[in-house]
XYZ file of C-alpha atoms in Angstrom:
765
model
C 100.852 70.003 100.983
C 103.576 68.881 98.638
C 102.985 65.369 97.277
C 105.822 62.814 97.870
C 106.702 62.796 94.213
C 106.834 66.763 94.110
C 108.961 66.680 97.174
C 111.484 64.201 95.882
C 111.643 66.091 92.478
C 112.316 69.549 94.271
C 114.923 67.883 96.495
C 116.631 66.657 93.334
C 116.704 70.124 91.902
C 118.270 71.403 95.090
C 120.855 68.792 95.078
C 121.811 69.808 91.492
C 122.325 73.283 92.609
C 124.162 72.507 95.716
C 126.695 70.099 93.872
C 127.343 72.540 91.036
C 131.221 73.213 90.919
C 132.681 76.439 89.663
C 136.222 75.164 88.530
C 138.567 72.255 88.765
C 139.483 73.128 92.372
C 136.041 72.222 93.552
C 134.607 75.442 94.735
C 130.865 75.110 95.128
C 128.998 77.784 93.198
C 126.139 77.704 95.604
C 128.178 78.328 98.807
C 127.446 82.102 99.063
C 123.662 81.284 98.868
C 123.649 78.468 101.451
C 122.938 80.811 104.674
C 121.791 84.354 105.219
C 124.359 87.029 105.845
C 125.131 87.819 109.538
C 122.706 90.464 110.814
C 125.398 92.279 112.834
C 127.986 92.398 110.065
C 125.617 93.116 107.202
C 123.009 95.547 108.656
C 122.820 97.319 105.209
C 121.780 93.994 103.625
C 118.624 93.744 105.542
C 117.648 97.479 105.017
C 117.874 96.861 101.245
C 116.588 93.480 101.126
C 113.368 93.155 103.106
C 112.745 89.516 102.257
C 115.951 87.461 102.350
C 116.056 83.910 101.267
C 118.815 81.214 101.453
C 119.113 77.613 100.132
C 119.373 76.018 103.592
C 116.306 77.914 104.611
C 114.390 76.704 101.792
C 115.546 73.223 102.199
C 114.525 73.411 105.934
C 111.112 74.686 104.950
C 110.537 71.909 102.593
C 111.431 69.414 105.382
C 109.069 71.008 107.905
C 106.244 71.136 105.346
C 106.166 74.869 105.111
C 105.628 74.769 101.490
C 102.158 73.690 100.293
C 102.734 73.938 96.492
C 105.698 73.472 94.179
C 105.061 77.041 92.836
C 105.803 78.580 96.314
C 109.220 76.865 96.324
C 109.756 78.040 92.786
C 109.018 81.622 93.752
C 111.374 81.562 96.823
C 114.253 80.142 94.824
C 113.673 82.922 92.146
C 113.580 85.441 94.891
C 116.886 84.178 96.318
C 118.741 84.864 92.999
C 117.001 88.079 92.508
C 118.161 89.427 96.068
C 121.741 88.474 95.274
C 121.828 90.154 91.852
C 120.156 93.281 93.265
C 122.367 93.715 96.355
C 125.831 92.862 94.992
C 127.889 94.775 92.555
C 128.918 93.634 89.243
C 132.461 93.168 90.205
C 131.819 91.025 93.312
C 132.483 87.390 93.350
C 128.797 86.654 94.050
C 127.851 88.806 91.004
C 130.464 87.045 88.952
C 128.982 83.637 89.940
C 125.460 84.777 89.038
C 126.086 86.705 85.890
C 129.474 86.384 84.123
C 130.502 82.783 84.059
C 129.357 80.603 81.120
C 127.094 77.705 81.993
C 128.746 75.451 79.379
C 132.106 75.600 81.189
C 130.669 74.327 84.574
C 127.848 71.995 83.855
C 128.575 68.665 85.284
C 125.218 66.875 84.912
C 124.301 64.911 81.827
C 120.681 65.701 82.309
C 121.209 69.443 81.459
C 121.886 70.864 77.932
C 125.543 71.678 77.371
C 125.088 74.597 75.067
C 123.466 77.002 77.399
C 125.254 80.426 77.513
C 122.764 82.373 79.533
C 124.751 84.586 82.006
C 122.199 83.903 84.669
C 123.664 80.551 84.669
C 122.853 79.428 88.148
C 119.149 80.595 87.949
C 119.207 78.983 84.592
C 120.384 75.721 86.092
C 117.607 76.026 88.598
C 114.915 76.691 85.996
C 116.090 74.221 83.488
C 116.368 71.479 85.878
C 112.868 72.213 87.367
C 111.259 72.407 83.858
C 112.985 68.962 82.862
C 111.084 67.071 85.636
C 107.740 65.947 84.598
C 106.343 65.632 88.055
C 106.698 69.498 88.825
C 104.146 71.938 87.761
C 104.568 73.741 84.525
C 107.286 76.352 84.685
C 106.169 80.029 84.740
C 107.433 82.363 82.184
C 111.286 83.026 82.813
C 112.138 86.318 84.177
C 115.296 87.645 83.068
C 115.506 91.119 84.748
C 117.278 90.412 88.012
C 114.113 90.389 89.827
C 111.302 87.841 90.052
C 107.777 88.425 88.547
C 105.063 89.381 91.259
C 102.322 86.895 91.696
C 98.654 87.835 92.109
C 97.706 88.498 95.819
C 95.124 90.165 97.961
C 95.423 93.973 98.192
C 96.157 94.060 101.825
C 99.123 91.772 101.372
C 100.814 93.567 98.592
C 103.022 95.637 100.896
C 104.657 92.513 102.488
C 104.919 90.376 99.372
C 108.467 89.148 98.738
C 107.922 89.013 95.017
C 106.495 92.388 94.813
C 109.124 93.848 96.900
C 112.134 92.457 95.112
C 110.494 93.522 91.774
C 110.387 97.046 92.999
C 106.589 96.812 93.251
C 104.216 98.847 95.323
C 105.269 97.195 98.521
C 108.465 97.804 100.270
C 110.258 98.363 103.640
C 108.291 101.668 103.942
C 108.426 103.164 107.474
C 110.475 100.361 108.880
C 113.645 101.367 107.016
C 116.091 103.717 108.756
C 117.268 105.805 105.820
C 119.790 107.631 108.291
C 121.935 104.584 108.327
C 122.230 104.284 104.601
C 125.287 105.440 102.761
C 124.756 109.142 101.636
C 124.903 110.215 98.039
C 128.413 110.422 96.673
C 130.116 110.774 93.158
C 129.852 107.045 92.691
C 126.085 107.305 93.260
C 125.887 110.109 90.673
C 127.663 107.914 88.193
C 125.252 105.049 88.868
C 122.155 107.344 88.364
C 123.532 109.034 85.335
C 124.411 105.636 83.629
C 120.821 104.401 84.099
C 119.121 107.800 83.068
C 121.465 108.031 79.963
C 119.865 104.738 78.645
C 116.157 106.113 79.016
C 114.472 107.688 76.220
C 113.182 111.315 75.964
C 109.523 112.166 75.553
C 108.954 112.930 71.751
C 105.815 115.078 72.460
C 102.141 114.529 72.084
C 101.122 111.978 69.676
C 97.425 111.595 69.837
C 94.842 113.044 67.644
C 92.242 113.975 70.421
C 92.061 116.978 72.657
C 93.383 119.628 70.223
C 91.871 123.165 69.705
C 88.204 123.379 69.312
C 86.822 125.791 66.691
C 83.280 127.004 66.403
C 81.337 126.932 63.351
C 82.045 130.457 62.363
C 85.727 130.104 63.191
C 86.202 127.244 60.741
C 85.651 129.517 57.849
C 88.785 131.638 58.674
C 90.765 129.902 61.385
C 93.776 132.242 61.009
C 91.589 135.131 62.258
C 90.826 132.996 65.333
C 94.605 132.101 65.682
C 95.347 135.935 65.535
C 92.704 136.655 68.221
C 94.113 133.938 70.519
C 97.513 135.654 70.255
C 96.442 139.004 70.748
C 94.665 137.961 73.985
C 97.755 136.077 75.207
C 99.892 139.234 74.574
C 97.313 141.487 76.252
C 96.963 139.422 79.338
C 98.184 141.156 82.490
C 99.776 139.809 85.616
C 97.729 139.285 88.747
C 99.017 142.465 90.365
C 97.991 144.399 87.288
C 101.711 145.390 86.477
C 103.475 143.867 83.460
C 102.477 141.246 80.936
C 103.179 137.473 81.366
C 103.891 137.250 77.727
C 106.961 139.197 78.114
C 108.554 136.080 79.466
C 108.150 134.410 76.016
C 110.135 137.118 74.474
C 113.083 136.346 76.702
C 113.342 132.887 75.228
C 116.140 132.271 72.570
C 114.348 131.259 69.359
C 117.194 129.029 68.129
C 118.190 127.414 71.471
C 117.913 123.756 71.673
C 117.056 122.416 75.191
C 117.677 118.790 75.894
C 114.676 118.674 78.105
C 112.358 119.575 75.401
C 110.594 117.133 73.183
C 111.613 118.769 69.831
C 114.783 120.387 68.336
C 113.511 122.848 65.903
C 113.429 126.624 66.466
C 110.569 128.005 68.471
C 109.426 131.541 69.596
C 106.328 133.608 69.991
C 107.577 135.591 66.965
C 107.890 132.554 64.907
C 104.333 131.462 65.601
C 103.035 134.976 64.740
C 104.917 134.894 61.464
C 103.496 131.475 60.572
C 99.861 132.785 61.310
C 100.528 135.891 59.030
C 101.811 133.648 56.253
C 98.989 131.146 56.697
C 101.546 128.357 57.213
C 99.463 126.060 59.370
C 97.668 123.301 57.374
C 95.386 122.570 60.201
C 94.288 123.797 63.596
C 96.143 120.925 65.151
C 99.497 122.194 63.692
C 99.015 125.734 65.362
C 97.935 124.266 68.672
C 100.941 121.959 68.565
C 103.215 124.943 67.964
C 101.755 126.851 70.752
C 102.138 123.885 73.254
C 105.746 123.374 72.189
C 106.167 127.163 72.778
C 104.760 126.745 76.305
C 106.871 123.684 76.913
C 109.973 125.450 75.877
C 109.142 128.151 78.343
C 108.721 125.569 81.261
C 112.134 124.351 80.612
C 113.746 127.598 79.906
C 113.036 129.251 83.156
C 113.827 127.915 86.728
C 111.010 126.118 88.516
C 109.677 128.451 91.170
C 110.799 131.654 89.382
C 108.407 134.550 88.578
C 108.884 133.870 84.824
C 108.073 130.221 85.337
C 104.890 131.101 87.021
C 103.976 133.428 84.272
C 104.577 130.730 81.749
C 102.096 128.457 83.553
C 99.391 131.189 83.765
C 99.751 131.704 80.025
C 99.394 127.953 79.395
C 96.185 127.778 81.517
C 94.828 130.857 79.876
C 95.637 129.442 76.410
C 94.062 126.097 77.109
C 90.966 127.768 78.201
C 90.789 129.951 75.054
C 91.238 126.871 72.764
C 88.640 124.620 74.397
C 84.960 124.745 74.137
C 82.894 128.049 74.178
C 81.697 127.262 77.798
C 85.209 126.820 79.121
C 86.216 130.163 77.419
C 83.434 132.037 79.134
C 84.627 130.692 82.546
C 87.868 132.567 82.015
C 86.427 135.832 82.906
C 85.209 134.525 86.345
C 88.318 132.633 87.284
C 90.986 135.329 86.546
C 91.515 135.920 90.299
C 92.480 132.153 90.712
C 94.920 132.385 87.668
C 92.132 130.744 85.599
C 92.129 127.499 87.628
C 89.013 125.535 87.993
C 89.479 125.413 91.852
C 89.412 128.450 93.933
C 92.252 127.479 96.284
C 95.292 125.165 96.186
C 97.343 123.154 98.690
C 97.702 124.924 102.059
C 94.836 127.442 101.285
C 91.955 124.994 100.338
C 89.445 123.962 102.855
C 87.792 120.647 102.881
C 83.937 120.437 101.914
C 83.104 119.537 105.518
C 84.161 122.910 106.593
C 81.959 124.478 103.823
C 79.225 125.550 106.345
C 81.541 127.807 108.259
C 83.873 129.090 105.516
C 81.935 129.022 102.339
C 82.418 126.823 99.451
C 84.863 123.792 100.048
C 87.417 122.702 97.573
C 88.680 119.263 98.608
C 87.301 116.048 100.043
C 88.870 113.200 101.998
C 87.059 110.705 99.793
C 86.489 110.315 95.981
C 83.081 111.514 95.047
C 80.887 109.365 92.764
C 77.640 111.241 92.470
C 76.585 113.161 89.292
C 79.379 111.907 87.149
C 80.152 109.127 84.840
C 83.652 107.598 85.141
C 85.705 106.925 82.000
C 89.001 105.145 81.400
C 91.111 108.033 80.211
C 91.072 111.682 79.050
C 92.803 112.993 76.026
C 93.905 116.491 76.175
C 96.353 118.289 73.652
C 97.288 115.071 72.212
C 98.277 113.501 75.634
C 96.549 110.535 77.253
C 95.858 111.042 81.014
C 94.868 107.814 82.938
C 94.328 106.583 86.491
C 97.690 106.636 88.378
C 99.426 109.271 86.193
C 101.234 111.922 88.186
C 100.567 115.471 86.872
C 101.239 119.173 87.268
C 98.213 121.386 87.548
C 97.902 125.127 87.708
C 98.056 126.528 91.307
C 95.317 129.088 91.865
C 97.436 130.896 94.795
C 100.886 130.330 93.673
C 101.391 129.510 89.959
C 105.217 129.421 90.311
C 104.753 126.136 92.181
C 102.241 124.020 90.295
C 99.984 121.415 92.147
C 101.575 118.128 92.142
C 98.955 115.219 92.094
C 98.043 111.741 91.142
C 95.002 110.920 89.006
C 92.587 108.671 90.772
C 89.467 109.042 88.469
C 88.536 110.500 85.062
C 85.061 111.426 84.583
C 82.293 113.444 82.538
C 80.005 115.383 84.840
C 76.313 114.834 84.251
C 75.846 118.581 84.046
C 78.127 121.588 83.814
C 79.993 123.635 81.349
C 83.220 121.552 81.202
C 83.159 118.242 79.422
C 85.926 116.362 81.182
C 87.281 116.339 84.706
C 90.024 114.415 86.698
C 89.987 113.703 90.507
C 93.502 114.317 91.699
C 95.058 113.555 95.060
C 97.216 116.370 96.140
C 100.873 116.089 97.127
C 102.200 118.897 99.258
C 105.586 120.572 98.610
C 107.936 121.188 101.742
C 107.087 124.975 101.633
C 103.428 124.039 101.738
C 103.946 122.258 105.280
C 104.760 123.307 108.740
C 107.904 121.716 110.074
C 110.765 122.462 112.502
C 113.921 124.182 111.400
C 116.034 121.181 111.986
C 114.096 118.993 109.484
C 115.833 118.066 106.349
C 114.125 116.905 103.252
C 115.127 114.762 100.292
C 115.857 116.480 96.949
C 112.536 116.994 95.129
C 110.590 115.525 98.027
C 106.764 115.738 98.253
C 104.173 114.486 100.642
C 101.141 112.625 100.123
C 97.908 114.141 101.677
C 94.291 113.031 102.092
C 93.121 115.994 99.877
C 91.094 115.035 96.787
C 90.087 117.826 94.256
C 88.154 117.727 90.972
C 90.119 119.609 88.299
C 88.889 120.520 84.815
C 91.152 119.179 82.183
C 92.201 122.658 81.212
C 94.100 122.737 84.648
C 96.631 120.122 83.410
C 100.028 121.428 82.697
C 102.012 118.349 81.974
C 102.708 114.836 83.078
C 105.360 114.232 85.717
C 106.553 111.284 87.898
C 106.664 110.593 91.645
C 108.408 107.461 92.991
C 107.934 106.062 96.553
C 111.228 106.120 98.511
C 111.780 102.355 98.422
C 111.886 102.338 94.751
C 113.627 105.679 93.987
C 116.820 104.441 95.733
C 116.778 101.318 93.583
C 116.061 102.692 90.054
C 114.146 105.010 87.753
C 110.676 104.465 86.277
C 110.351 102.950 82.989
C 108.677 104.689 80.096
C 105.890 105.480 79.723
C 105.433 106.395 83.364
C 108.541 108.733 83.104
C 110.818 110.009 80.534
C 114.167 111.530 81.055
C 112.756 115.050 80.334
C 109.925 114.910 82.630
C 110.155 116.258 86.305
C 110.587 113.487 88.823
C 109.711 113.647 92.659
C 110.147 111.345 95.567
C 107.561 110.602 98.304
C 108.613 109.149 101.728
C 105.817 110.370 104.131
C 102.323 111.456 104.371
C 101.540 114.985 105.707
C 98.571 115.712 107.903
C 97.955 119.365 107.393
C 95.327 119.389 110.171
C 97.673 118.192 112.829
C 100.815 119.440 111.071
C 102.660 116.069 111.408
C 104.570 113.904 109.100
C 104.023 109.929 108.977
C 106.356 107.580 107.356
C 104.422 105.459 104.732
C 104.667 101.744 105.543
C 102.035 100.427 103.332
C 102.778 101.917 99.876
C 99.833 100.027 98.313
C 97.486 102.263 100.223
C 98.783 105.311 98.341
C 97.619 104.412 94.952
C 94.165 103.984 93.363
C 92.441 100.702 94.288
C 92.231 99.415 90.758
C 95.961 99.556 90.408
C 96.840 97.588 93.659
C 96.409 94.173 92.335
C 98.503 94.943 89.409
C 100.056 92.519 86.909
C 103.361 91.820 85.374
C 105.915 94.034 86.815
C 103.425 95.929 89.128
C 102.650 99.656 89.463
C 105.525 101.857 88.235
C 108.121 99.316 87.095
C 111.638 100.547 87.293
C 115.012 100.180 85.711
C 117.331 98.891 88.342
C 120.454 100.600 89.779
C 123.646 98.630 90.048
C 123.208 99.176 93.856
C 121.139 101.420 96.147
C 121.579 105.155 95.580
C 120.272 107.576 98.034
C 118.954 111.154 97.109
C 120.567 114.116 98.636
C 119.415 115.973 101.560
C 118.444 119.598 101.485
C 117.541 122.055 104.041
C 114.063 123.569 104.801
C 113.085 126.072 102.095
C 112.324 128.647 104.682
C 116.001 128.617 105.647
C 117.871 130.970 103.358
C 121.110 130.092 102.046
C 124.156 132.081 103.113
C 124.662 135.372 101.315
C 120.976 135.506 100.249
C 121.711 133.199 97.323
C 118.210 131.962 97.384
C 115.001 133.919 98.521
C 113.019 132.462 101.285
C 109.696 131.548 99.742
C 106.425 132.649 101.105
C 103.305 130.410 101.226
C 100.975 128.640 103.321
C 103.610 126.774 105.336
C 106.183 127.843 107.937
C 108.411 126.778 110.648
C 107.177 125.559 113.998
C 108.279 123.846 117.145
C 108.282 120.162 116.208
C 107.358 118.960 119.739
C 104.373 121.347 120.145
C 103.294 120.417 116.482
C 103.054 116.841 117.281
C 101.452 117.360 120.839
C 98.539 119.395 119.934
C 96.430 119.556 116.711
C 94.824 122.593 115.209
C 91.445 121.108 115.974
C 92.206 120.826 119.734
C 93.580 124.387 119.701
C 90.499 125.665 117.952
C 88.253 123.969 120.674
C 90.374 125.635 123.396
C 90.255 129.102 121.822
C 86.491 128.942 121.336
C 85.814 127.870 124.938
C 87.856 130.849 126.139
C 85.867 133.265 124.097
C 88.822 133.805 121.508
C 87.829 135.365 118.303
C 89.383 134.200 114.989
C 88.660 133.727 111.371
C 85.302 131.686 110.913
C 85.978 128.293 110.122
C 89.695 128.363 110.514
C 91.168 126.563 113.711
C 92.893 129.365 115.565
C 96.357 128.293 117.212
C 96.588 127.827 120.933
C 98.908 129.581 123.172
C 101.432 126.670 122.694
C 101.346 126.671 118.925
C 103.931 128.580 116.992
C 103.082 131.575 114.787
C 102.928 131.031 111.114
C 105.848 131.968 108.989
C 103.923 132.751 105.914
C 105.291 136.189 105.699
C 108.905 135.553 106.113
C 110.568 138.676 104.593
C 113.580 138.933 102.552
C 116.489 136.498 101.642
C 118.275 137.154 105.151
C 119.109 134.281 107.404
C 115.841 132.608 108.435
C 117.163 131.615 111.707
C 116.938 135.340 112.711
C 113.609 135.609 111.050
C 111.871 132.694 112.943
C 108.914 133.929 114.796
C 108.437 133.097 118.503
C 106.348 130.619 120.218
C 103.401 132.237 122.041
C 103.978 132.121 125.768
C 103.325 134.517 128.656
C 103.654 137.595 126.466
C 107.475 137.341 125.684
C 108.912 135.944 122.583
C 110.748 132.788 122.754
C 112.785 132.337 119.555
C 113.388 128.987 117.988
C 117.109 128.449 117.465
C 118.675 125.947 115.286
C 121.220 124.014 117.306
C 122.123 121.352 114.827
C 125.657 120.424 114.092
C 125.336 121.639 110.551
C 124.549 125.171 111.842
C 127.166 125.050 114.549
C 129.759 124.255 111.714
C 128.798 127.319 109.887
C 126.009 125.852 107.485
C 126.101 123.653 104.462
C 127.714 126.371 102.404
C 130.749 126.199 104.753
C 130.831 122.286 104.689
C 130.753 122.183 100.914
C 128.542 120.378 98.490
C 129.231 116.871 99.678
C 129.944 116.887 103.504
C 131.024 113.656 105.104
C 128.576 112.618 107.699
C 129.499 109.817 110.038
C 126.955 108.186 112.417
C 128.084 107.479 116.130
C 128.194 103.779 116.662
C 125.327 102.423 118.640
C 127.676 101.330 121.424
C 128.982 104.984 121.741
C 125.572 106.769 121.201
C 123.958 104.835 123.989
C 126.430 106.314 126.602
C 125.229 109.962 125.946
C 122.201 111.743 127.430
C 119.292 112.458 125.027
C 116.784 115.113 124.637
C 113.441 113.828 126.214
C 111.411 115.525 123.427
C 113.220 114.533 120.277
C 115.379 111.622 121.489
C 118.330 113.161 119.940
C 121.807 113.091 121.483
C 122.607 116.170 123.554
C 126.064 117.655 122.578
C 127.886 120.701 123.738
C 130.639 122.679 122.308
C 132.612 122.852 125.509
C 132.770 121.532 129.072
C 129.950 122.249 131.508
C 130.236 125.699 133.231
C 129.278 126.127 137.023
C 126.646 128.927 136.635
C 125.895 130.787 139.643
C 121.950 131.132 140.242
C 121.292 134.881 140.672
C 118.239 134.229 142.812
C 120.579 132.924 145.566
C 121.922 136.420 146.058
C 118.573 138.054 145.860
C 116.573 136.801 148.721
C 112.851 137.619 149.039
C 113.169 139.285 152.474
C 115.952 141.085 154.152
C 118.141 139.552 156.890
C 116.725 142.139 159.474
C 113.241 140.997 158.777
C 114.144 137.367 159.018
C 115.760 137.943 162.387
C 112.576 139.793 163.617
C 110.437 136.803 162.530
C 112.726 134.396 164.467
C 112.558 136.458 167.605
C 108.827 136.781 167.350
C 108.532 132.917 166.905
C 110.739 132.281 169.912
C 108.754 134.694 172.073
C 105.533 133.025 171.262
C 107.134 129.606 171.951
C 108.296 130.951 175.537
C 105.002 132.173 176.359
C 103.294 129.059 175.443
C 105.859 126.961 177.504
C 105.390 129.206 180.684
C 101.630 128.482 180.526
C 102.227 124.845 180.175
C 104.696 124.809 183.111
C 102.299 126.570 185.360
C 99.876 123.716 185.040
C 102.501 120.850 185.387
C 105.049 122.282 187.716
C 103.429 120.813 190.815
C 103.749 117.281 189.436
C 107.346 117.502 188.297
C 110.379 116.370 190.291
C 113.224 118.782 190.839
C 115.280 117.734 187.850
C 112.520 118.280 185.386
C 111.939 121.756 186.867
C 115.660 122.658 186.413
C 115.537 121.398 182.778
C 112.511 123.461 182.029
C 114.012 126.676 183.547
C 117.014 126.069 181.478
C 115.090 125.951 178.200
C 113.150 129.051 179.054
C 116.428 130.914 179.760
C 117.857 129.836 176.417
C 114.635 130.968 174.691
C 114.664 134.399 176.341
C 118.364 134.833 175.453
C 117.399 134.096 171.811
C 114.656 136.774 171.877
C 117.063 139.254 173.404
C 119.486 138.646 170.821
C 122.190 136.940 172.941
C 124.234 134.057 171.837
C 122.628 130.784 172.618
C 125.511 128.477 171.874
C 129.201 129.066 171.683
C 130.685 128.750 168.270
C 133.170 126.002 167.532
C 136.682 127.199 167.411
C 139.273 125.191 165.592
C 142.244 123.978 167.783
C 145.579 126.107 167.068
C 147.785 124.866 164.326
C 151.558 124.532 164.786
C 152.040 127.859 163.005
C 149.644 129.622 165.393
C 151.519 128.085 168.389
C 154.962 129.308 167.190
C 153.733 132.787 166.382
C 152.128 132.975 169.911
C 155.374 131.982 171.602
C 157.411 134.363 169.629
C 155.078 137.202 170.480
C 155.292 136.303 174.120
C 158.974 136.136 174.276
C 159.380 139.467 172.604
């Protein structure tokens, strides 16, 4: 609990803040910070600011004894100003109060210095007043970055920490945030992102002295002969299909072209490297190795990611890195050619976990980090680049080199035995085309999905460093160096993907997605960011399996595909495999076979035509049932018709609740026109003919008459006269029905006035 002296001192600080006047008219500077914004009028505020604070709330908490230390009060006051500076634009009145006015012009208390010019004047007033009081604890280091410093906390609480969330730390709103209600990306958002990214530096290339080319003893005498052999092997390397040479892609790169995405500006080409080797122009093996890595870097930036030539460059890089490593690593190249020289036999979407190894051969990934037969180390140096725990990387994909594996390093280690000296344990992230999803699902631009797959990769598999931000931080800023440079690829992650059940799960606790050793963190936390002026959402993109109009982009092939979302959530592959096995169904050993309700895999979607027509059917009673995209975007003609920046307006909640919803997806049902009274064709196609139905009715009546006659014979003696007459009338009506005569007279409507006049006219004539 706060001591009486601390409480009095803190209340004095609050009074100083509350009494501060902005001008001669007497406007209170602290007025916007007194109460929290209205939740109905400012819904967006509570989506962006997960831990709001206000002065009245803090003052009330002090009065109720909610604060146990002076430090906790200080943290909440700091968070209050950080929230305001983060949410409000620079030109707003609140931002002007917090950033642009000069302290010297408005200070009214003699206890405060009069020469303070810090633009964060209100926060400075709070900090200075706090520090001036001898009763309060020692002031923590002043944080000037519009966000408060995170304080140490248990790992399980990091996600809900106010300080960590406001600072763009590991925690965040996560799965509780409804991104659909956020303002979509517009030109203003592009300008905000461009402004921040223009201030970030470029990566200048590798700077380390370790991890460069390894020469054997006999090669050190004449290294240029070895350089020539390496180049010859690269040029002679064939594509996996046996047709063409990957090195042909290098010849299509302009030697003098200067790419802003590259770490260098000097001319670079394969011919230039060959000439330098012939002229013996490399003072050391490192210089030759660095030129080759620059050439491969230029190739990665020259060709479009996902293209054939881009994949050939990555295969060349992996082959080259094997050639320039230890002798044992070189020998492995001959055995890994079928996997594009990767140290793992299968990649995302193709690999099987180790616990399936008994059924399907050698497993590739695990769901936990292994710690046997290895010695963990702090980092790994390769080609002058340091790779550490927490780094995101590209790795060669053994099945699809055009789309490198995206992963995060969880461990670096040296195996106790084996031919390769260094390994990294990487958690794989799946791309959209490596997942099974519904045709209606949209993705964020550059979105990837965290999985539970961990794989051990040799360092020669490493292609380059990249960056990946969690969604709650991606919309608020960009990573600071050295986590990300402007010329590195950047991805965004919002969900986990369970490839066994084929479901997506929004991530709520971001701390659970990073290595344990990084969860506690210090300073600005894991992956600190440079803040935007305001929240900026990424763009939405269609499923990669849905081709753009006119075949502008080919539909990719791969391990993923399109499925019915409802079935994908309701049944897992494991359940389906058990059902098929119990029915005697045959399938690939160790691979869960889809049940009848599962959708066919779209791994072989052919051609760039409209994927809606190429979507396979859900297996039913033998007939194909096509999945049809009934979204508003498709009904309007597709994104190409709507333009690059279509305006999307959400229905107000009051309006939306008046419409029916799909019981499977909870989406509002909409129709392009009014309902049409459809006639049921079965009503005019009865199962039996009218003649047969009449025969059945007569037969039933005859049976009833015979049964009643038998009963009457037993009871007639005991009945009175009236009952006998009634029974006789019933038998008569039944016989008339059997014989086909009318039982009852049909009702005839009374004549109308027109009928009467017509009858009289006929009679008179």
